[in-house]
Short mmCIF file of C-alpha atoms and ligand atoms in Angstrom, two decimals:
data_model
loop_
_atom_site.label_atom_id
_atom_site.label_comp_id
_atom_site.label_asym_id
_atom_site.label_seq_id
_atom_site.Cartn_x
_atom_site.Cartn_y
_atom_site.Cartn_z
CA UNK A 621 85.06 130.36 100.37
CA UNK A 622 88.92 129.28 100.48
CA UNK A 623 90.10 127.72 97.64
CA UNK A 624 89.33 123.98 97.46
CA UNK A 625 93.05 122.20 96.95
CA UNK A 626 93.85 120.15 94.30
CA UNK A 627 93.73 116.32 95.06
CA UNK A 628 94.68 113.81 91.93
CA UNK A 629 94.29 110.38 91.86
CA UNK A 630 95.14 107.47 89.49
CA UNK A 631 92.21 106.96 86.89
CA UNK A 632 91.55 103.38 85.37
CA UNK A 633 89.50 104.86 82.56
CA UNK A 634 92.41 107.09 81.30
CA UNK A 635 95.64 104.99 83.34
CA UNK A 636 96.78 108.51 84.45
CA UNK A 637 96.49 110.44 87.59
CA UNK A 638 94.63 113.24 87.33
CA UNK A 639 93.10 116.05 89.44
CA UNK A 640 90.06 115.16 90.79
CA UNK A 641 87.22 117.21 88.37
CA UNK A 642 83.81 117.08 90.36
CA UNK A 643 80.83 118.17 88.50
CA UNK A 644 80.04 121.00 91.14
CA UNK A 645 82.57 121.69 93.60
CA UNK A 646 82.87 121.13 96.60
CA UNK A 647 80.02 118.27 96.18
CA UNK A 648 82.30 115.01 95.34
CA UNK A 649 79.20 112.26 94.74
CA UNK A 650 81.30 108.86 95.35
CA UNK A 651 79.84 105.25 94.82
CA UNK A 652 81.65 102.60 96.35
CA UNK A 653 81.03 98.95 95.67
CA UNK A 654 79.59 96.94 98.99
CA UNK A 655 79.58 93.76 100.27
CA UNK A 656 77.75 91.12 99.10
CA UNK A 657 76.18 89.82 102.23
CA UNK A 658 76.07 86.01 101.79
CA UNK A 659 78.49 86.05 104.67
CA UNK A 660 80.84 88.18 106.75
CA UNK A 661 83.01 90.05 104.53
CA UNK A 662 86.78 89.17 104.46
CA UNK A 663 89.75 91.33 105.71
CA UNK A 664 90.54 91.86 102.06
CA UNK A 665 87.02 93.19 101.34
CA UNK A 666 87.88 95.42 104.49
CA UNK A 667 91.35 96.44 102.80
CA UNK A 668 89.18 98.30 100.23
CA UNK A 669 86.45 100.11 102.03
CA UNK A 670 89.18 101.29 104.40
CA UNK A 671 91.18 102.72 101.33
CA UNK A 672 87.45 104.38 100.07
CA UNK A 673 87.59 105.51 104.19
CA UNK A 674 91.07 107.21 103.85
CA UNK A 675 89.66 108.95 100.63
CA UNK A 676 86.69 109.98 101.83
CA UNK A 677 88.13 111.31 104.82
CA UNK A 678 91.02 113.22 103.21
CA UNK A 679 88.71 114.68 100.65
CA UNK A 680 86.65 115.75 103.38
CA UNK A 681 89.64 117.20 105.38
CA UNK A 682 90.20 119.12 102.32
CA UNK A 683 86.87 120.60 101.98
CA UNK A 684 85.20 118.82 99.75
CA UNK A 685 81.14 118.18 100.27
CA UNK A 686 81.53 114.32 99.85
CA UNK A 687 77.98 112.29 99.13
CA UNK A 688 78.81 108.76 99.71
CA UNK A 689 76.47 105.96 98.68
CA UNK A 690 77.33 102.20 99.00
CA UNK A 691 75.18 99.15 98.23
CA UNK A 692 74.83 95.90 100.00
CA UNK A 693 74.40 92.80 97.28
CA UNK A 694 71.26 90.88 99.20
CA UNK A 695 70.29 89.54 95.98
CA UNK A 696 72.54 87.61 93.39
CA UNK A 697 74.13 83.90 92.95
CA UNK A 698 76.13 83.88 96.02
CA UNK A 699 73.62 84.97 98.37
CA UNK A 700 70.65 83.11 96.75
CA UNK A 701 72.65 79.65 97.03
CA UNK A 702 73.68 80.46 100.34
CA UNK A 703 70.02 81.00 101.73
CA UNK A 704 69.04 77.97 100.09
CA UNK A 705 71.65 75.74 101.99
CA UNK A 706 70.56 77.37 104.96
CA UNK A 707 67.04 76.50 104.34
CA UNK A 708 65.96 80.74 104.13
CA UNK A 709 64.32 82.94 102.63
CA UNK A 710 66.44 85.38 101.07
CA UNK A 711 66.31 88.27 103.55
CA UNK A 712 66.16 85.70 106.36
CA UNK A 713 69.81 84.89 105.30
CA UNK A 714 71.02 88.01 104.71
CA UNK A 715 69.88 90.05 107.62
CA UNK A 716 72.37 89.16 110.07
CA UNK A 717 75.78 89.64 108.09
CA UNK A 718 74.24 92.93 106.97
CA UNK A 719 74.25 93.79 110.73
CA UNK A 720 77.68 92.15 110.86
CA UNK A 721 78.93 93.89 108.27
CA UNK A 722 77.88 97.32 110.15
CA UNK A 723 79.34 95.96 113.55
CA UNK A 724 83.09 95.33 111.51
CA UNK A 725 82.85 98.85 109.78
CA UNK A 726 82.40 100.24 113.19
CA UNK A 727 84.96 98.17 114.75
CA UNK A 728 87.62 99.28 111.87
CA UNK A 729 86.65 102.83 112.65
CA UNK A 730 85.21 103.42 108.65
CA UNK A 731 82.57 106.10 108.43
CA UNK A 732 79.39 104.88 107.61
CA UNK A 733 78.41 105.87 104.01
CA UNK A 734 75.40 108.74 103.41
CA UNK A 735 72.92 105.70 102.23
CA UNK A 736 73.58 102.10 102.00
CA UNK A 737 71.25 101.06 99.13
CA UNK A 738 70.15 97.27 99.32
CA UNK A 739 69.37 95.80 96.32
CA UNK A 740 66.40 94.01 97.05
CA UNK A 741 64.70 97.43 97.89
CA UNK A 742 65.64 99.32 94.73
CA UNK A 743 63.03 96.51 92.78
CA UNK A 744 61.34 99.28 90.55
CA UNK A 745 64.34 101.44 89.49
CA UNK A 746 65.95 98.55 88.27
CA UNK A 747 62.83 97.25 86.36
CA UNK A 748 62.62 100.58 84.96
CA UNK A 749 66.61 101.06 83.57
CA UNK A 750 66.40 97.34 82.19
CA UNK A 751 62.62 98.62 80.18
CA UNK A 752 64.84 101.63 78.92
CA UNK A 753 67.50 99.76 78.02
CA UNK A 754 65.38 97.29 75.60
CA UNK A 755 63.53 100.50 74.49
CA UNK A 756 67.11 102.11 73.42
CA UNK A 757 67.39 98.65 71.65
CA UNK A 758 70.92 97.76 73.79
CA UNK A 759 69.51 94.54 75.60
CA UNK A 760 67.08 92.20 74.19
CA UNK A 761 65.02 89.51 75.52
CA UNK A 762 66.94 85.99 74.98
CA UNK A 763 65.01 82.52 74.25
CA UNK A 764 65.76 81.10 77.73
CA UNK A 765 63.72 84.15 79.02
CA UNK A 766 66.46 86.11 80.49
CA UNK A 767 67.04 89.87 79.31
CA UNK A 768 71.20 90.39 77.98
CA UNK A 769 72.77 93.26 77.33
CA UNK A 770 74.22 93.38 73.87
CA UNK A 771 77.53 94.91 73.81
CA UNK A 772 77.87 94.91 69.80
CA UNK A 773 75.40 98.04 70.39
CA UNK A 774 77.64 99.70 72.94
CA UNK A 775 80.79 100.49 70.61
CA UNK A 776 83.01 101.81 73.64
CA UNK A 777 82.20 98.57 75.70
CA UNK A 778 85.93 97.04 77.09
CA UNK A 779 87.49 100.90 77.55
CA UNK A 780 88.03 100.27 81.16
CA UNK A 781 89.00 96.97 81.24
CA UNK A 782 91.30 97.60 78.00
CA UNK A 783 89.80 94.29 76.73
CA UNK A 784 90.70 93.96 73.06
CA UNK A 785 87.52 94.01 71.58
CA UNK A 786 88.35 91.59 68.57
CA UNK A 787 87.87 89.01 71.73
CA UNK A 788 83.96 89.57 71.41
CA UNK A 789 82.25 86.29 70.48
CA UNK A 790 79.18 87.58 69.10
CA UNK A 791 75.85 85.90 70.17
CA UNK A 792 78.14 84.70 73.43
CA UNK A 793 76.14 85.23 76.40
CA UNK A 794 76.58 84.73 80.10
CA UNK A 795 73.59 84.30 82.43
CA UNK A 796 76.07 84.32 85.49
CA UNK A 797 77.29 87.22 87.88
CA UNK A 798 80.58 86.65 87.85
CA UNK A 799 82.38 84.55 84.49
CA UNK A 800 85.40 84.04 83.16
CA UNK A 801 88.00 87.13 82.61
CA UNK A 802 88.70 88.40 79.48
CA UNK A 803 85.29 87.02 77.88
CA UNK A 804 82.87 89.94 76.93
CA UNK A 805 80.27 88.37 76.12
CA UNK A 806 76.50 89.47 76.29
CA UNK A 807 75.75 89.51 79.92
CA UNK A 808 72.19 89.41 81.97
CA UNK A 809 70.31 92.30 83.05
CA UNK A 810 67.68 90.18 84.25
CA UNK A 811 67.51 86.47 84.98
CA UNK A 812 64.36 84.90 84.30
CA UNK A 813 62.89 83.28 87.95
CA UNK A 814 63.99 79.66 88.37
CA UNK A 815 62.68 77.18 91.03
CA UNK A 816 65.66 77.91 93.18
CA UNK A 817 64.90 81.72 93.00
CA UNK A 818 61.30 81.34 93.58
CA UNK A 819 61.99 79.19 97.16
CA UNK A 820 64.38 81.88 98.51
CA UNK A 821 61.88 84.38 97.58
CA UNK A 822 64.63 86.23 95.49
CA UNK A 823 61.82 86.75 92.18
CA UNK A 824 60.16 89.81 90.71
CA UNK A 825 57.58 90.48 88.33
CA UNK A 826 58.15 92.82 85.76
CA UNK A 827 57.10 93.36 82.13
CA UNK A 828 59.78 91.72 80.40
CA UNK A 829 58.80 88.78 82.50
CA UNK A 830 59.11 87.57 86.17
CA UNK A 831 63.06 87.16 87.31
CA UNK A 832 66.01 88.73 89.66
CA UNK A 833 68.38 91.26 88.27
CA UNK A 834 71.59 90.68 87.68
CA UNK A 835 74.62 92.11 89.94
CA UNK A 836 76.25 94.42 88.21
CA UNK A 837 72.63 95.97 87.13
CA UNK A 838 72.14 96.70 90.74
CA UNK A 839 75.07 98.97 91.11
CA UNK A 840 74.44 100.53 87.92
CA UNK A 841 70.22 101.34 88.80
CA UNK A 842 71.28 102.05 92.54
CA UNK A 843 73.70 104.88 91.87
CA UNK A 844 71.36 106.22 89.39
CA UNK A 845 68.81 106.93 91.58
CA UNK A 846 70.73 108.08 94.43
CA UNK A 847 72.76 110.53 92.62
CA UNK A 848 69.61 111.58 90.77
CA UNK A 849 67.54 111.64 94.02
CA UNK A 850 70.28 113.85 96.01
CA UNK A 851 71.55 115.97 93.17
CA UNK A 852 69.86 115.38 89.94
CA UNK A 853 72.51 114.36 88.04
CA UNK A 854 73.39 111.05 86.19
CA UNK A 855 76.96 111.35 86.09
CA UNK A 856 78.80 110.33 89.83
CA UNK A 857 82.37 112.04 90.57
CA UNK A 858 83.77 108.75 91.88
CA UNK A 859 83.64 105.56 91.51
CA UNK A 860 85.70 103.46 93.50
CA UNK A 861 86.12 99.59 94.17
CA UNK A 862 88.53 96.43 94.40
CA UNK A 863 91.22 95.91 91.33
CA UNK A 864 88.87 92.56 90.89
CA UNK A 865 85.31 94.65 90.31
CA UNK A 866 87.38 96.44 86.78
CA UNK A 867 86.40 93.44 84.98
CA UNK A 868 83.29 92.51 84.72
CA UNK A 869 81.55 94.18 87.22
CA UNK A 870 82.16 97.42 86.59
CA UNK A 871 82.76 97.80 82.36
CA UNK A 872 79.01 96.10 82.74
CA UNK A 873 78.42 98.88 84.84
CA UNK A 874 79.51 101.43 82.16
CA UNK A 875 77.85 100.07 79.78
CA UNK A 876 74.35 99.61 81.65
CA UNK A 877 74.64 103.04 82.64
CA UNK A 878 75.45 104.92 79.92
CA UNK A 879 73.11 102.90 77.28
CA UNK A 880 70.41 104.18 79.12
CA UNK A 881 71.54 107.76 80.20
CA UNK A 882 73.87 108.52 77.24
CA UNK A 883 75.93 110.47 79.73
CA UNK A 884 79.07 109.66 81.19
CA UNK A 885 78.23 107.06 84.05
CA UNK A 886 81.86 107.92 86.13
CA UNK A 887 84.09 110.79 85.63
CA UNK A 888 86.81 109.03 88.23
CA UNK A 889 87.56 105.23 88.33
CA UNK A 890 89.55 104.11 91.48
CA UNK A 891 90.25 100.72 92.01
CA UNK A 892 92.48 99.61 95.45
CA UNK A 893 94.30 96.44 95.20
CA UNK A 894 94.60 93.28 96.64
CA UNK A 895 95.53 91.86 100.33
CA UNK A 896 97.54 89.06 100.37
CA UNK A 897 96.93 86.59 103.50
CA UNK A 898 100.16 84.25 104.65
CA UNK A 899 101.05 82.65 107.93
CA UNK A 900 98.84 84.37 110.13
CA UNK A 901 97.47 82.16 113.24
CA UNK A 902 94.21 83.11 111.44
CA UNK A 903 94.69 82.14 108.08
CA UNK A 904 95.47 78.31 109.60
CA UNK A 905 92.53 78.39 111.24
CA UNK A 906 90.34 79.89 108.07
CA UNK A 907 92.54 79.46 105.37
CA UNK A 908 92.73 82.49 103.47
CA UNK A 909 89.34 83.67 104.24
CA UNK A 910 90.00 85.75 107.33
CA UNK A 911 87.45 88.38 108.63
CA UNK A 912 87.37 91.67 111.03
CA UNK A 913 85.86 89.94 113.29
CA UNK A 914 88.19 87.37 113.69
CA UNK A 915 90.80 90.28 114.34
CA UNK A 916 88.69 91.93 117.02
CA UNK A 917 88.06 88.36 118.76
CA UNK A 918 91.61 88.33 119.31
CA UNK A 919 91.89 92.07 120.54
CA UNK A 920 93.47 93.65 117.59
CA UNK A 921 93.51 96.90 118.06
CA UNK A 922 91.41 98.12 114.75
CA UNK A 923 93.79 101.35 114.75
CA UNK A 924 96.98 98.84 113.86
CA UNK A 925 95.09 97.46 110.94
CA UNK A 926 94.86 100.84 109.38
CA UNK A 927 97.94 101.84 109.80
CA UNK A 928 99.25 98.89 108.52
CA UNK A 929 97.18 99.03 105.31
CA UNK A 930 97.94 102.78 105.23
CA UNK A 931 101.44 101.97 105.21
CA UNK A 932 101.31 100.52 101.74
CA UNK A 933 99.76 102.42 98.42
CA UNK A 934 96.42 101.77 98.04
CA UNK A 935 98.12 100.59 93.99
CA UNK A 936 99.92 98.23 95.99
CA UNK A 937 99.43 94.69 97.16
CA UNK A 938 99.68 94.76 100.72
CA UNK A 939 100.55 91.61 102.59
CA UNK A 940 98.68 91.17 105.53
CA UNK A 941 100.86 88.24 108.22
CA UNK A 942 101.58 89.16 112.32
CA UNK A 943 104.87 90.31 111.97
CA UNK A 944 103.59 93.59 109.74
CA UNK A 945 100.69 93.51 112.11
CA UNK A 946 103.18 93.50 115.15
CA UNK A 947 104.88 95.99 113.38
CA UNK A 948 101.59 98.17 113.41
CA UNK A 949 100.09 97.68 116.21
CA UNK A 950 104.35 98.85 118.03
CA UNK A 951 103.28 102.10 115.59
CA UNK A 952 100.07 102.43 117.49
CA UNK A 953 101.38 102.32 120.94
CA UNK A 954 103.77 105.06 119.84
CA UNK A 955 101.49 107.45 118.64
CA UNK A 956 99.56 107.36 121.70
CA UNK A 957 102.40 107.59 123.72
CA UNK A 958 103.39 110.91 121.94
CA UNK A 959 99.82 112.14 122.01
CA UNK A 960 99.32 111.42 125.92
CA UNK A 961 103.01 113.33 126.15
CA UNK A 962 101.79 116.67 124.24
CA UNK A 963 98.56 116.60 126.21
CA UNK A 964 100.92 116.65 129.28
CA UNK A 965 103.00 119.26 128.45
CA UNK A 966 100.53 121.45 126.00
CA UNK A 967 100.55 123.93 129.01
CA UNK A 968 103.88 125.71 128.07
CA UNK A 969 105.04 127.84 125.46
CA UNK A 970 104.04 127.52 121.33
CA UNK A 971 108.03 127.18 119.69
CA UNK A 972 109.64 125.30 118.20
CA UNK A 973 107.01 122.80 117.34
CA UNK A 974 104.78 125.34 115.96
CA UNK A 975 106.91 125.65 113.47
CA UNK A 976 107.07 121.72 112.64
CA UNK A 977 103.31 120.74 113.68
CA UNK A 978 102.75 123.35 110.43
CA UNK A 979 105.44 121.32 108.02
CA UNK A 980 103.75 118.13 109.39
CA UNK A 981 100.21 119.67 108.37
CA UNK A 982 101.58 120.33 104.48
CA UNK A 983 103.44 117.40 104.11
CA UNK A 984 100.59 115.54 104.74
CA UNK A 985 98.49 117.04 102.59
CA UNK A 986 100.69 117.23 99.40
CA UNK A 987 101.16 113.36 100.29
CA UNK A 988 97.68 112.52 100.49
CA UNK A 989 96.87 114.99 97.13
CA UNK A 990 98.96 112.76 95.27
CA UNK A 991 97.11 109.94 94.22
CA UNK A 992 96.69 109.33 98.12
CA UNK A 993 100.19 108.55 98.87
CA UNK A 994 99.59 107.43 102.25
CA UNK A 995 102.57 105.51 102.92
CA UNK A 996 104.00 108.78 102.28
CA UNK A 997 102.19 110.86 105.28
CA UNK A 998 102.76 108.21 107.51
CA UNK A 999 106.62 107.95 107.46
CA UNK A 1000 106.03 111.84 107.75
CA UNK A 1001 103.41 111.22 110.84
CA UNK A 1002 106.69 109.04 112.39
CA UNK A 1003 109.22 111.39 111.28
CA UNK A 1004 107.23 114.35 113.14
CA UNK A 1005 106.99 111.77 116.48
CA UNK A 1006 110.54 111.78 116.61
CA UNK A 1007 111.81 115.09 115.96
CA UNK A 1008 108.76 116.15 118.17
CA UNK A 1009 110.03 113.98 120.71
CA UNK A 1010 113.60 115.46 120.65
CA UNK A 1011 112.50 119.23 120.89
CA UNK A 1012 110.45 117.99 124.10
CA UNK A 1013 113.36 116.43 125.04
CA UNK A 1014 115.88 118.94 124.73
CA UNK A 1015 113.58 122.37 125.07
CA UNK A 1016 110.87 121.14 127.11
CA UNK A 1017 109.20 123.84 124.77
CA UNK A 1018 105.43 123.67 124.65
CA UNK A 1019 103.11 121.24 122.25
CA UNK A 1020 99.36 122.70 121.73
CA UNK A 1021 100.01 123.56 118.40
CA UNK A 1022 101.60 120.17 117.72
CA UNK A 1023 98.78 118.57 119.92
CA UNK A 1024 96.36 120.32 117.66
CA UNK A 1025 97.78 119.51 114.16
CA UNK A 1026 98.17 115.37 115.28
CA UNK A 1027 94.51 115.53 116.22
CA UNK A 1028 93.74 117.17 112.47
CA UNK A 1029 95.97 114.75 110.98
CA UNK A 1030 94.45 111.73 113.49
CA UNK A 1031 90.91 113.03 112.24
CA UNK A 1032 92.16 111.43 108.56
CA UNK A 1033 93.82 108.60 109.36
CA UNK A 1034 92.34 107.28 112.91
CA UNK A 1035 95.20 105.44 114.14
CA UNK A 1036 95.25 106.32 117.36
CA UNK A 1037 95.12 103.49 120.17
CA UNK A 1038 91.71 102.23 121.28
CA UNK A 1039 91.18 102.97 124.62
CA UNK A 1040 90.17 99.72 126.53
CA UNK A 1041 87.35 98.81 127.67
CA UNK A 1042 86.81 99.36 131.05
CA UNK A 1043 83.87 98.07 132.93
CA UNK A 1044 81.10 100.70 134.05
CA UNK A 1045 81.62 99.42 137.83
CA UNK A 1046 85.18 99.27 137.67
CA UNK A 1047 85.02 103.07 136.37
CA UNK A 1048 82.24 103.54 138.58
CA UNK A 1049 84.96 102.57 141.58
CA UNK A 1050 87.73 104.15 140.38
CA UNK A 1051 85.86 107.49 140.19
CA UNK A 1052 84.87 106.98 143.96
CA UNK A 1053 88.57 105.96 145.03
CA UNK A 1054 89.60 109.06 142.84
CA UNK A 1055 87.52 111.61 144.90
CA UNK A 1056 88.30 110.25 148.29
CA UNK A 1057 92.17 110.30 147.39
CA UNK A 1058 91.75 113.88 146.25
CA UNK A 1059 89.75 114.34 149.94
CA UNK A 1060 92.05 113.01 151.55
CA UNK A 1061 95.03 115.27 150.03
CA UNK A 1062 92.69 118.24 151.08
CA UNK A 1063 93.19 117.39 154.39
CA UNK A 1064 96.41 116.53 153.98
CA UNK A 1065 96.24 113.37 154.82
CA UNK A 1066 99.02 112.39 152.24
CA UNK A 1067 99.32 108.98 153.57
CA UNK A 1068 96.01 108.10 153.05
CA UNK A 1069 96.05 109.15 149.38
CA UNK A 1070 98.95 107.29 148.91
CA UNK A 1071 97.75 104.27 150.02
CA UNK A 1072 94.50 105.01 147.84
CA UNK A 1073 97.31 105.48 144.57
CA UNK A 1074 98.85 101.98 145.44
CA UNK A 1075 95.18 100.55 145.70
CA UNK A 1076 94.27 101.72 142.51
CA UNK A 1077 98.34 100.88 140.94
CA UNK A 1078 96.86 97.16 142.09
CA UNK A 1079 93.71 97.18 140.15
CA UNK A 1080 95.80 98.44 137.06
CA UNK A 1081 94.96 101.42 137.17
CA UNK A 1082 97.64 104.68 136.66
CA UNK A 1083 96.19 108.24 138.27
CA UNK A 1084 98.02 111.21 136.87
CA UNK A 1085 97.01 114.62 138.38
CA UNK A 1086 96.76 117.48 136.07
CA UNK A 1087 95.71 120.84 136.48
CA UNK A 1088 92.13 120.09 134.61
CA UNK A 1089 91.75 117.10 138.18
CA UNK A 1090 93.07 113.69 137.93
CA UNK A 1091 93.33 111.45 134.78
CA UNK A 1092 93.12 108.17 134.90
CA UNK A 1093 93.96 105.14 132.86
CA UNK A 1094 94.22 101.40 132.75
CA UNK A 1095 97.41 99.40 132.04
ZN1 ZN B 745 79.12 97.44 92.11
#
């Protein structure tokens, strides 16, 4: 087997990039944090799963065996007071923006992890880390019935979050998911049942007493078994997530994890930052809480979102308003352009874009290697379109090999144009129209097909004949 390349990446634990380490190459096993499905996840929740996408893709590209696991939250405070305004049960409430949550992934083009893990069906695993972690004497049971975690016991707790530990109030303890930054404080494992859990449904028994867990113990009992489950280990490769998740979330993560394990919980910590919403159409209409599907209802292509998010460093806030998505969406409709030119003129020779389909192919990946410069490989991707453009223009030389590389390079960042929908009966007609044109020029009746072509032109639809038959598509 080929060398696997080196890819490096910016590590919160250690606030240097470094090359990627897995446990046992080429397996990468990478956890991402999911939605919590209380309701349909924002474009800025989106702005992180699709950098986790363009990661998981490129390490892929690169060879790497990726196992990627990411949870849905069905069960915490959000999504418990939101089924109770609704007047649900728990899973009654949650259901459909899980299924929403799929449809936006697969509008957005994001590959759909290995195993989504929902909490609410990972009940005894988390019973059973919260019983070890009272056994290792790390959590105790408080008076109020809830079980804490107590991060006195847990010397390295605040290492990710670089939270100066002289902050810890001892005997401070939080009961609620997410609290106040810079406060370490004792946090809950497990929340002992109140009446508003019990009438959602959202309440366990277990032998430290009948209750819910708390968020971040999901994430922490939920990667545990998977990675333990696919590859019996306790350590994962990655760990990725938004900038907000370093603090609490994921230090309680840490400190869950390895309290109970003793191992290290995450050899990698990536974090993606923020998306900043301003004068969109959208954001007047929703404020600042805009989602996919709001883009798709008003026919964004999902290709110009990820190129515009691709266009800034995942380390970077990007801000999202119509003018960058304009901006996009122009980028888009060039690179399909380009491809639909190579396709048409892949018949000819292989120089001189051989030669720069190859330097397009490296660039890219020494871009993407480092710390997953994408910004980087896409002015490269645009650079290539142009000079590409200009041999074609001046050379008519040939452009398989160029055809080929885009489609490698389109394979990692899927920003290609989405081709429209077209209705099965208007396909269904232009097919028919299509054949009795190409009848008709057998006879050589060449008026006749003409006057099929302008039928067709007036339906919006362009024929192009190529030596593989005739192409069509829709303006
Ligand atoms: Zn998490």
């Amino acid at each position: 087997m080929a060398a696997l390349p080196e890819v490096s990446l910016f590590n919160t634990l250690t606030r240097r990039i470094e090359p990627l380490q897995p446990l046992a190459p080429p397996r990468v096993t990478l956890y991402t944090c999911g939605p919590t499905v209380w309701n349909f996840a924002h474009i800025g929740n989106f702005r992180t799963f699709l950098f986790e996408d363009l990661l998981r893709r490129w390490l892929e590209h690169a060879g790497y065996d990726v196992f990627h696991i990411m949870n849905l939250t069905d069960v915490d405070d959000r999504t418990i007071k939101a089924a109770r305004q609704a007047g649900r049960k728990l899973t009654e409430h949650t259901a459909p923006f899980t299924k929403a949550f799929f449809e936006d992934r697969d509008y957005l083009r994001i590959k759909p992890a290995h195993v989504y893990t929902a909490a609410t069906e990972y009940m005894p695993q988390m019973i059973a880390l919260v019983s070890k972690l009272l056994e290792r004497g790390v959590a105790y049971k408080g008076e109020d019935g809830s079980v804490y975690f107590a991060i006195q016991k847990f010397p390295t707790y605040g290492r990710l979050s670089q939270l100066d530990k002289r902050e810890i109030k001892v005997g401070a303890r939080v009961a609620s998911d997410e609290y106040a930054k810079g406060d370490p404080s004792d946090f809950a494992l497990w929340k002992k049942a109140d009446a508003e859990d019990e009438s959602v449904g959202a309440a366990w028994d277990a032998p430290f007493g009948r209750g819910r867990p708390g968020w971040h113990l999901e994430c922490s009992a939920m990667s545990l078994s998977e990675i333990a489950k696919c590859c019996g280990v306790e350590t994962l490769d990655i760990h990725a997530g938004g900038i907000d998740l370093i603090f609490p979330h994921h230090e309680n993560e840490i400190a869950q994890s390895e309290g109970a394990t003793g191992k290290q919980f995450a050899r990698h910590w990536v974090h993606g930052e923020f998306l900043n919403v301003k004068g969109t159409k959208m954001s007047k209409r929703h404020g600042n809480f805009l989602t996919a599907r709001d883009l798709r209802e008003q026919g964004i292509d999902a290709a110009a979102v990820r190129l515009l998010f691709f266009q800034t460093h995942y380390r970077q806030p990007v801000d999202f308003n119509d003018e960058a998505l304009a901006g996009a969406a122009e980028g888009v409709r060039r690179l399909g352009e380009f491809r639909e030119r190579l396709e048409r003129e892949s018949q000819n020779g292989d120089e001189p874009l051989r030669n720069i389909a190859a330097q397009l192919e490296s660039d890219v990946a020494s871009a993407l290697s480092d710390d997953l410069n994408a910004p980087r490989a896409v002015a490269m991707l645009f650079d290539f379109v142009r000079v590409a453009n200009r041999e074609l223009d001046q050379h008519g030389a040939g452009a398989r090999h160029a055809l080929q590389a885009l489609d490698r390079v389109m394979q990692v960042f899927e920003i290609l144009p989405t081709r429209r929908e077209v209705e099965a009966s208007l396909a269904g007609w232009v097919e028919e129209r299509i054949a009795a044109r190409a009848q008709a020029r057998k006879s050589k009746d060449f008026k006749a097909a003409d006057a099929i072509r302008a039928e067709l032109a007036a339906k919006g639809v362009e024929i192009e004949d190529t030596p593989t038959g005739t192409k069509w598509k829709t303006r």
